[in-house]
Short mmCIF file of C-alpha atoms in Angstrom, two decimals:
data_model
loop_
_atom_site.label_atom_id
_atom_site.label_comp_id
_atom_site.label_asym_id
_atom_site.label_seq_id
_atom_site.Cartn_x
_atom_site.Cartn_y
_atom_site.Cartn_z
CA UNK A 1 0.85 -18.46 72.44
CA UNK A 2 -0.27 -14.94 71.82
CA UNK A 3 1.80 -14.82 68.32
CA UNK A 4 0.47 -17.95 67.44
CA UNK A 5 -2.98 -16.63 67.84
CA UNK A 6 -1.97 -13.91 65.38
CA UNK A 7 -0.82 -15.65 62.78
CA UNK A 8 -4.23 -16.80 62.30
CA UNK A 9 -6.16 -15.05 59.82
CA UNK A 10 -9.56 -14.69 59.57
CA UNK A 11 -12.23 -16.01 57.59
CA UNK A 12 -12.71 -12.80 55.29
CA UNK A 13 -8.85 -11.36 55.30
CA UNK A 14 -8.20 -15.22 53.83
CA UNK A 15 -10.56 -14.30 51.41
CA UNK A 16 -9.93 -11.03 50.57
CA UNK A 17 -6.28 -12.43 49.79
CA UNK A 18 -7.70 -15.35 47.10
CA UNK A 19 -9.84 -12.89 45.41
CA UNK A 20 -6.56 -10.49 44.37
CA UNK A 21 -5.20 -14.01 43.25
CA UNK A 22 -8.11 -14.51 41.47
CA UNK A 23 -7.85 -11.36 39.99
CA UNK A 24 -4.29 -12.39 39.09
CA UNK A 25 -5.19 -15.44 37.50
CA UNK A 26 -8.17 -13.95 35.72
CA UNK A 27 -5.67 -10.86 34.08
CA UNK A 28 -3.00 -13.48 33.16
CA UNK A 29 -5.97 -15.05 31.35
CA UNK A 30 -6.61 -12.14 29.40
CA UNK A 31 -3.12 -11.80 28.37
CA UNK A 32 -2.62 -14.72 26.91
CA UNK A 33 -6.14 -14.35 25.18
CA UNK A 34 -4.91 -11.00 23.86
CA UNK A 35 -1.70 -12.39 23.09
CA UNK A 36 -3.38 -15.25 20.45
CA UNK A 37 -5.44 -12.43 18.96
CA UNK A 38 -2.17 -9.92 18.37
CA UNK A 39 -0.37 -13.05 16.34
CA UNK A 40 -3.61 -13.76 14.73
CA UNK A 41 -4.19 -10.23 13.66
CA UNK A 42 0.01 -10.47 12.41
CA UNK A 43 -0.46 -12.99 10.72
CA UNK A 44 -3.47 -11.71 8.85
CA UNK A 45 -1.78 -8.45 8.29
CA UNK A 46 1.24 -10.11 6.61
CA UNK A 47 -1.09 -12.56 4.62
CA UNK A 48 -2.76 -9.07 2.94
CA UNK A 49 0.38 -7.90 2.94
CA UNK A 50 1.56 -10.27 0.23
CA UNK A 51 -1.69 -10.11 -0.93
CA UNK A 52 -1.35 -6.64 -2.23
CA UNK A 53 1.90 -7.13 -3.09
CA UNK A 54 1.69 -9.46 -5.74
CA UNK A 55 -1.38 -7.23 -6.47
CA UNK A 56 0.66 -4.61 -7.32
CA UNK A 57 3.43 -6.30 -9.25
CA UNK A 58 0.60 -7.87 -11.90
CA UNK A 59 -1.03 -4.88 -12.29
CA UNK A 60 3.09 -3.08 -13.00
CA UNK A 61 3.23 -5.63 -15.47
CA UNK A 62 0.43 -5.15 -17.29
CA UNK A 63 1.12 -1.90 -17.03
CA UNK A 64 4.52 -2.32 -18.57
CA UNK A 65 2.82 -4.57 -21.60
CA UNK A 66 0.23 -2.42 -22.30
CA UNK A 67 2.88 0.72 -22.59
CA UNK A 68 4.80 -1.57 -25.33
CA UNK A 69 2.24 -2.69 -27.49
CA UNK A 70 1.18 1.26 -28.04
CA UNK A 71 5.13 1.90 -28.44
CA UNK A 72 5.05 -0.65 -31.07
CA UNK A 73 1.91 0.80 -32.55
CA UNK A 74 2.73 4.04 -32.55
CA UNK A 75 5.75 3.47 -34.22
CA UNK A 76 4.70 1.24 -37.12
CA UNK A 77 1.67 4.56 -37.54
CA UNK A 78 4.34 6.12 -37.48
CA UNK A 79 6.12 4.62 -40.39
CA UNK A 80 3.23 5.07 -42.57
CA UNK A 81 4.66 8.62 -43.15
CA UNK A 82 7.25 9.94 -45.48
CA UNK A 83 8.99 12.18 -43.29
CA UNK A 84 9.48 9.74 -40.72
CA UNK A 85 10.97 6.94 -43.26
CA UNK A 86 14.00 8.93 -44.27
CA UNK A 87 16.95 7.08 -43.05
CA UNK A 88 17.71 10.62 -41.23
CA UNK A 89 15.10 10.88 -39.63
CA UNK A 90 14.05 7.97 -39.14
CA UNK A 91 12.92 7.42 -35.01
CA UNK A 92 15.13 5.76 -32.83
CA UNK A 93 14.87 4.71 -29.19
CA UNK A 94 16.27 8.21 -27.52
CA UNK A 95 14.17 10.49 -30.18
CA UNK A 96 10.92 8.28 -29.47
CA UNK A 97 11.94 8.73 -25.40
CA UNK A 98 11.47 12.53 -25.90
CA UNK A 99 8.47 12.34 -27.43
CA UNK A 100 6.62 9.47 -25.65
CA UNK A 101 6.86 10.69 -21.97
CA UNK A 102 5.67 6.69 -21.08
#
């Protein structure tokens, strides 16, 4: 009978012992809060990600467009010149490549 005495807890060791579950309960609460705001924030970041991507690639393309048409320009102003009409020395892709560092 004395060990069955023992077995009993008290009143404030019982709880003592709920409030660390409590605590338990209340951390794996904040984990899985924590854990929805990490794949919220991911999912964010990879939306601007692609974002600035495409971004990027519209403004290489304008870029690219922009550094034609004056290729084209300069080479019809060009043109307008005797010495660069002569059929030897006329400009062709590689000389115009030395010259025009775009």
């Amino acid at each position: 009978m004395a060990q069955g005495a023992e077995e009993i807890q008290r009143p404030d060791q019982v709880a003592s012992d709920l409030e660390q579950y409590r605590r338990l309960v209340e951390l794996q609460k904040q984990m899985i809060e924590l854990a929805q705001q990490n794949k919220l924030a991911a999912q964010k970041c990879d939306a601007l990600r692609e974002r600035v991507s495409a971004e990027i690639i519209v403004r290489r393309q304008k870029r690219a467009e922009a550094s034609q048409i004056l290729h084209k320009k300069l080479i019809s102003f060009l043109k307008r010149f005797p010495k660069f009409t002569n059929t030897e020395s006329n400009l062709n892709e590689s000389k115009m490549k030395e010259i025009l560092p775009c």
